């Protein structure tokens, strides 16, 4: 029997399958159901920086009343509102801890450098085993340079690392010119893991109703290749853990991510489409591949995978392109 136990962010996992941050991890009933089917851990539904700020401002305006000029009361009310914001998150973490034996990774979807980094400390105090920072930002403002955006990202991570002791991972977009260098810089800052990659909301235009609508919500089974490529190329070049996210819909793809070097694999769309019971299918499929390849544990999977991916990933990628497509050129 293949042994799927592994480590991610220094946390002991019974297997590498994490349920990624989504509506699936926003309620205790859903989480416990997926844990019963074998999930190795959960990344809680993200707290969005913008939502926290907007709700905070709304409550400040609606509830202050006659106290609006009392600075001492303002400080207290400000503190109380932030505490209330995290009350539900704390209760959810407590309930998971009391009913399930899996690591709980909290998630913050953040984009600016500000006071919000104190939220990371509140999540640590709430009992989260680790923290995932989702640096979700589309650089749509033409007067903001890449240098400025990156400076903000690095400052966010620095401040969080200064305020918490639990492991911290960073979930990145694939849309960087120097992605390898950026990952290495986060590695040097001391992050414990990099998640590759976040999935952006995709807008569309509803021609029948003349409105902006949502594009495809779920990932496609073909979306896994970016994560696979970058994890394979960076695995031997950084010391932090790497987590695969995006396009993992089958046991075959799951196993490929492990061969590439992923320490964990985050799954969301496949569970939405197939139900919580599909977790067992994914895990049993990985076990079958391990038994077929005569690999006893995840460490052996990683070692076997390194034989398939040369140290110089870029050279490997170009060589394979020329091998498969060059022969068809006239």
PDB file of C-alpha atoms in Angstrom, residues 2-164:
ATOM      1  CA  UNK A   2       1.420   3.380  -1.032  1.00  0.00           C
ATOM      2  CA  UNK A   3       2.070   5.844   1.787  1.00  0.00           C
ATOM      3  CA  UNK A   4       0.688   9.295   0.949  1.00  0.00           C
ATOM      4  CA  UNK A   5       1.829  11.056   4.131  1.00  0.00           C
ATOM      5  CA  UNK A   6       3.826  14.203   3.464  1.00  0.00           C
ATOM      6  CA  UNK A   7       4.769  17.646   4.799  1.00  0.00           C
ATOM      7  CA  UNK A   8       3.756  21.078   3.570  1.00  0.00           C
ATOM      8  CA  UNK A   9       4.770  24.329   5.304  1.00  0.00           C
ATOM      9  CA  UNK A  10       6.198  22.150   8.040  1.00  0.00           C
ATOM     10  CA  UNK A  11       2.738  20.690   8.701  1.00  0.00           C
ATOM     11  CA  UNK A  12       2.105  16.962   8.784  1.00  0.00           C
ATOM     12  CA  UNK A  13      -0.432  15.931   6.115  1.00  0.00           C
ATOM     13  CA  UNK A  14      -1.985  12.494   5.777  1.00  0.00           C
ATOM     14  CA  UNK A  15      -1.849  13.112   2.019  1.00  0.00           C
ATOM     15  CA  UNK A  16      -0.940  16.012  -0.319  1.00  0.00           C
ATOM     16  CA  UNK A  17      -4.546  16.873  -1.275  1.00  0.00           C
ATOM     17  CA  UNK A  18      -5.635  20.262   0.026  1.00  0.00           C
ATOM     18  CA  UNK A  19      -9.045  21.761  -0.590  1.00  0.00           C
ATOM     19  CA  UNK A  20      -8.193  25.198  -1.954  1.00  0.00           C
ATOM     20  CA  UNK A  21      -9.650  28.462  -0.724  1.00  0.00           C
ATOM     21  CA  UNK A  22     -13.238  28.682  -1.994  1.00  0.00           C
ATOM     22  CA  UNK A  23     -16.852  28.403  -0.975  1.00  0.00           C
ATOM     23  CA  UNK A  24     -16.132  24.726  -0.286  1.00  0.00           C
ATOM     24  CA  UNK A  25     -14.087  25.749   2.760  1.00  0.00           C
ATOM     25  CA  UNK A  26     -16.448  28.401   4.076  1.00  0.00           C
ATOM     26  CA  UNK A  27     -18.649  26.229   6.293  1.00  0.00           C
ATOM     27  CA  UNK A  28     -18.065  23.530   8.868  1.00  0.00           C
ATOM     28  CA  UNK A  29     -20.453  21.025   7.275  1.00  0.00           C
ATOM     29  CA  UNK A  30     -18.724  21.219   3.896  1.00  0.00           C
ATOM     30  CA  UNK A  31     -15.261  20.991   5.435  1.00  0.00           C
ATOM     31  CA  UNK A  32     -16.063  17.983   7.617  1.00  0.00           C
ATOM     32  CA  UNK A  33     -17.622  16.186   4.656  1.00  0.00           C
ATOM     33  CA  UNK A  34     -14.467  16.624   2.587  1.00  0.00           C
ATOM     34  CA  UNK A  35     -12.238  15.601   5.486  1.00  0.00           C
ATOM     35  CA  UNK A  36     -14.331  12.429   5.871  1.00  0.00           C
ATOM     36  CA  UNK A  37     -13.634  11.645   2.210  1.00  0.00           C
ATOM     37  CA  UNK A  38      -9.894  12.000   2.814  1.00  0.00           C
ATOM     38  CA  UNK A  39      -8.792  15.602   2.290  1.00  0.00           C
ATOM     39  CA  UNK A  40      -5.333  16.114   3.776  1.00  0.00           C
ATOM     40  CA  UNK A  41      -5.992  19.720   4.805  1.00  0.00           C
ATOM     41  CA  UNK A  42      -8.049  22.808   4.041  1.00  0.00           C
ATOM     42  CA  UNK A  43      -7.323  26.379   2.994  1.00  0.00           C
ATOM     43  CA  UNK A  44     -10.173  28.431   4.396  1.00  0.00           C
ATOM     44  CA  UNK A  45     -12.287  30.712   2.218  1.00  0.00           C
ATOM     45  CA  UNK A  46     -10.334  33.939   1.805  1.00  0.00           C
ATOM     46  CA  UNK A  47     -10.947  37.061   3.790  1.00  0.00           C
ATOM     47  CA  UNK A  48     -10.889  39.843   1.218  1.00  0.00           C
ATOM     48  CA  UNK A  49      -9.073  42.979   2.270  1.00  0.00           C
ATOM     49  CA  UNK A  50     -11.571  45.176   0.397  1.00  0.00           C
ATOM     50  CA  UNK A  51     -14.574  43.538   2.090  1.00  0.00           C
ATOM     51  CA  UNK A  52     -13.070  43.982   5.539  1.00  0.00           C
ATOM     52  CA  UNK A  53     -12.343  47.651   4.879  1.00  0.00           C
ATOM     53  CA  UNK A  54     -15.765  48.398   3.356  1.00  0.00           C
ATOM     54  CA  UNK A  55     -17.680  46.680   6.145  1.00  0.00           C
ATOM     55  CA  UNK A  56     -15.557  48.429   8.724  1.00  0.00           C
ATOM     56  CA  UNK A  57     -16.260  51.837   7.167  1.00  0.00           C
ATOM     57  CA  UNK A  58     -19.976  51.095   6.872  1.00  0.00           C
ATOM     58  CA  UNK A  59     -20.257  50.109  10.542  1.00  0.00           C
ATOM     59  CA  UNK A  60     -18.266  53.125  11.626  1.00  0.00           C
ATOM     60  CA  UNK A  61     -20.704  55.428   9.818  1.00  0.00           C
ATOM     61  CA  UNK A  62     -23.902  53.680  10.922  1.00  0.00           C
ATOM     62  CA  UNK A  63     -23.220  52.984  14.591  1.00  0.00           C
ATOM     63  CA  UNK A  64     -21.167  55.812  16.045  1.00  0.00           C
ATOM     64  CA  UNK A  65     -23.991  58.275  16.595  1.00  0.00           C
ATOM     65  CA  UNK A  66     -23.295  60.806  19.334  1.00  0.00           C
ATOM     66  CA  UNK A  67     -19.878  59.313  20.023  1.00  0.00           C
ATOM     67  CA  UNK A  68     -18.416  60.378  16.658  1.00  0.00           C
ATOM     68  CA  UNK A  69     -16.237  63.069  18.257  1.00  0.00           C
ATOM     69  CA  UNK A  70     -15.057  60.932  21.184  1.00  0.00           C
ATOM     70  CA  UNK A  71     -11.546  59.789  20.194  1.00  0.00           C
ATOM     71  CA  UNK A  72     -11.242  57.292  23.030  1.00  0.00           C
ATOM     72  CA  UNK A  73     -14.529  55.686  22.044  1.00  0.00           C
ATOM     73  CA  UNK A  74     -13.477  55.737  18.367  1.00  0.00           C
ATOM     74  CA  UNK A  75     -10.369  53.714  19.200  1.00  0.00           C
ATOM     75  CA  UNK A  76     -12.407  51.217  21.210  1.00  0.00           C
ATOM     76  CA  UNK A  77     -15.101  50.920  18.535  1.00  0.00           C
ATOM     77  CA  UNK A  78     -12.489  50.461  15.824  1.00  0.00           C
ATOM     78  CA  UNK A  79     -10.913  47.635  17.821  1.00  0.00           C
ATOM     79  CA  UNK A  80     -14.296  46.040  18.547  1.00  0.00           C
ATOM     80  CA  UNK A  81     -15.335  46.045  14.900  1.00  0.00           C
ATOM     81  CA  UNK A  82     -12.148  44.267  13.876  1.00  0.00           C
ATOM     82  CA  UNK A  83     -12.657  41.707  16.608  1.00  0.00           C
ATOM     83  CA  UNK A  84     -16.201  41.045  15.381  1.00  0.00           C
ATOM     84  CA  UNK A  85     -14.959  40.659  11.814  1.00  0.00           C
ATOM     85  CA  UNK A  86     -12.827  37.698  12.864  1.00  0.00           C
ATOM     86  CA  UNK A  87     -15.263  36.153  15.330  1.00  0.00           C
ATOM     87  CA  UNK A  88     -16.837  33.838  12.735  1.00  0.00           C
ATOM     88  CA  UNK A  89     -13.416  32.826  11.432  1.00  0.00           C
ATOM     89  CA  UNK A  90     -12.271  31.996  14.950  1.00  0.00           C
ATOM     90  CA  UNK A  91     -15.407  29.967  15.617  1.00  0.00           C
ATOM     91  CA  UNK A  92     -14.962  28.052  12.351  1.00  0.00           C
ATOM     92  CA  UNK A  93     -11.340  27.214  13.130  1.00  0.00           C
ATOM     93  CA  UNK A  94     -12.260  26.123  16.664  1.00  0.00           C
ATOM     94  CA  UNK A  95     -14.962  23.823  15.341  1.00  0.00           C
ATOM     95  CA  UNK A  96     -12.701  22.266  12.711  1.00  0.00           C
ATOM     96  CA  UNK A  97     -10.030  21.654  15.345  1.00  0.00           C
ATOM     97  CA  UNK A  98     -12.508  19.989  17.684  1.00  0.00           C
ATOM     98  CA  UNK A  99     -14.020  17.704  15.047  1.00  0.00           C
ATOM     99  CA  UNK A 100     -11.273  16.957  12.513  1.00  0.00           C
ATOM    100  CA  UNK A 101      -7.560  16.157  12.568  1.00  0.00           C
ATOM    101  CA  UNK A 102      -6.285  18.157   9.591  1.00  0.00           C
ATOM    102  CA  UNK A 103      -4.177  21.313   9.289  1.00  0.00           C
ATOM    103  CA  UNK A 104      -6.165  24.514   8.828  1.00  0.00           C
ATOM    104  CA  UNK A 105      -4.622  27.184   6.613  1.00  0.00           C
ATOM    105  CA  UNK A 106      -6.242  30.618   6.785  1.00  0.00           C
ATOM    106  CA  UNK A 107      -6.277  32.832   3.700  1.00  0.00           C
ATOM    107  CA  UNK A 108      -6.180  36.582   3.157  1.00  0.00           C
ATOM    108  CA  UNK A 109      -6.760  38.059  -0.290  1.00  0.00           C
ATOM    109  CA  UNK A 110      -4.710  41.233  -0.144  1.00  0.00           C
ATOM    110  CA  UNK A 111      -3.363  43.902  -2.454  1.00  0.00           C
ATOM    111  CA  UNK A 112      -2.179  46.919  -0.459  1.00  0.00           C
ATOM    112  CA  UNK A 113       0.356  47.723   2.230  1.00  0.00           C
ATOM    113  CA  UNK A 114      -1.534  48.961   5.268  1.00  0.00           C
ATOM    114  CA  UNK A 115      -2.834  48.226   8.708  1.00  0.00           C
ATOM    115  CA  UNK A 116      -4.602  45.076   7.501  1.00  0.00           C
ATOM    116  CA  UNK A 117      -1.455  43.007   8.138  1.00  0.00           C
ATOM    117  CA  UNK A 118      -2.579  42.951  11.771  1.00  0.00           C
ATOM    118  CA  UNK A 119      -5.387  40.655  10.549  1.00  0.00           C
ATOM    119  CA  UNK A 120      -2.761  38.007   9.974  1.00  0.00           C
ATOM    120  CA  UNK A 121      -1.976  38.082  13.685  1.00  0.00           C
ATOM    121  CA  UNK A 122      -5.676  37.765  14.523  1.00  0.00           C
ATOM    122  CA  UNK A 123      -5.899  34.662  12.352  1.00  0.00           C
ATOM    123  CA  UNK A 124      -2.870  33.194  14.076  1.00  0.00           C
ATOM    124  CA  UNK A 125      -4.475  33.914  17.451  1.00  0.00           C
ATOM    125  CA  UNK A 126      -7.668  32.273  16.173  1.00  0.00           C
ATOM    126  CA  UNK A 127      -5.753  29.003  15.850  1.00  0.00           C
ATOM    127  CA  UNK A 128      -4.817  28.809  12.165  1.00  0.00           C
ATOM    128  CA  UNK A 129      -1.898  26.435  11.563  1.00  0.00           C
ATOM    129  CA  UNK A 130      -0.585  28.499   8.641  1.00  0.00           C
ATOM    130  CA  UNK A 131      -1.475  31.502   6.520  1.00  0.00           C
ATOM    131  CA  UNK A 132      -1.848  31.816   2.750  1.00  0.00           C
ATOM    132  CA  UNK A 133      -1.455  35.323   1.324  1.00  0.00           C
ATOM    133  CA  UNK A 134      -3.255  35.571  -1.999  1.00  0.00           C
ATOM    134  CA  UNK A 135      -1.594  38.484  -3.793  1.00  0.00           C
ATOM    135  CA  UNK A 136      -4.483  38.934  -6.199  1.00  0.00           C
ATOM    136  CA  UNK A 137      -4.125  42.085  -8.267  1.00  0.00           C
ATOM    137  CA  UNK A 138      -4.619  42.879 -11.934  1.00  0.00           C
ATOM    138  CA  UNK A 139      -2.281  45.806 -12.765  1.00  0.00           C
ATOM    139  CA  UNK A 140      -4.898  47.811 -14.697  1.00  0.00           C
ATOM    140  CA  UNK A 141      -3.672  51.289 -13.751  1.00  0.00           C
ATOM    141  CA  UNK A 142      -1.313  52.438 -16.492  1.00  0.00           C
ATOM    142  CA  UNK A 143       0.559  54.825 -14.186  1.00  0.00           C
ATOM    143  CA  UNK A 144       1.615  52.057 -11.759  1.00  0.00           C
ATOM    144  CA  UNK A 145       4.897  50.361 -12.634  1.00  0.00           C
ATOM    145  CA  UNK A 146       5.828  46.728 -12.124  1.00  0.00           C
ATOM    146  CA  UNK A 147       8.518  47.876  -9.706  1.00  0.00           C
ATOM    147  CA  UNK A 148       5.936  49.641  -7.545  1.00  0.00           C
ATOM    148  CA  UNK A 149       3.623  46.636  -7.506  1.00  0.00           C
ATOM    149  CA  UNK A 150       6.428  44.271  -6.527  1.00  0.00           C
ATOM    150  CA  UNK A 151       7.654  46.630  -3.835  1.00  0.00           C
ATOM    151  CA  UNK A 152       4.183  46.505  -2.313  1.00  0.00           C
ATOM    152  CA  UNK A 153       4.059  42.709  -2.498  1.00  0.00           C
ATOM    153  CA  UNK A 154       7.410  42.325  -0.765  1.00  0.00           C
ATOM    154  CA  UNK A 155       6.424  44.830   1.923  1.00  0.00           C
ATOM    155  CA  UNK A 156       3.205  42.908   2.591  1.00  0.00           C
ATOM    156  CA  UNK A 157       5.140  39.685   3.093  1.00  0.00           C
ATOM    157  CA  UNK A 158       7.796  41.349   5.270  1.00  0.00           C
ATOM    158  CA  UNK A 159       5.200  42.835   7.599  1.00  0.00           C
ATOM    159  CA  UNK A 160       3.240  39.623   7.906  1.00  0.00           C
ATOM    160  CA  UNK A 161       6.395  37.646   8.673  1.00  0.00           C
ATOM    161  CA  UNK A 162       7.213  40.189  11.388  1.00  0.00           C
ATOM    162  CA  UNK A 163       3.802  39.777  13.032  1.00  0.00           C
ATOM    163  CA  UNK A 164       3.169  36.013  12.959  1.00  0.00           C
TER     164      UNK A 164
END
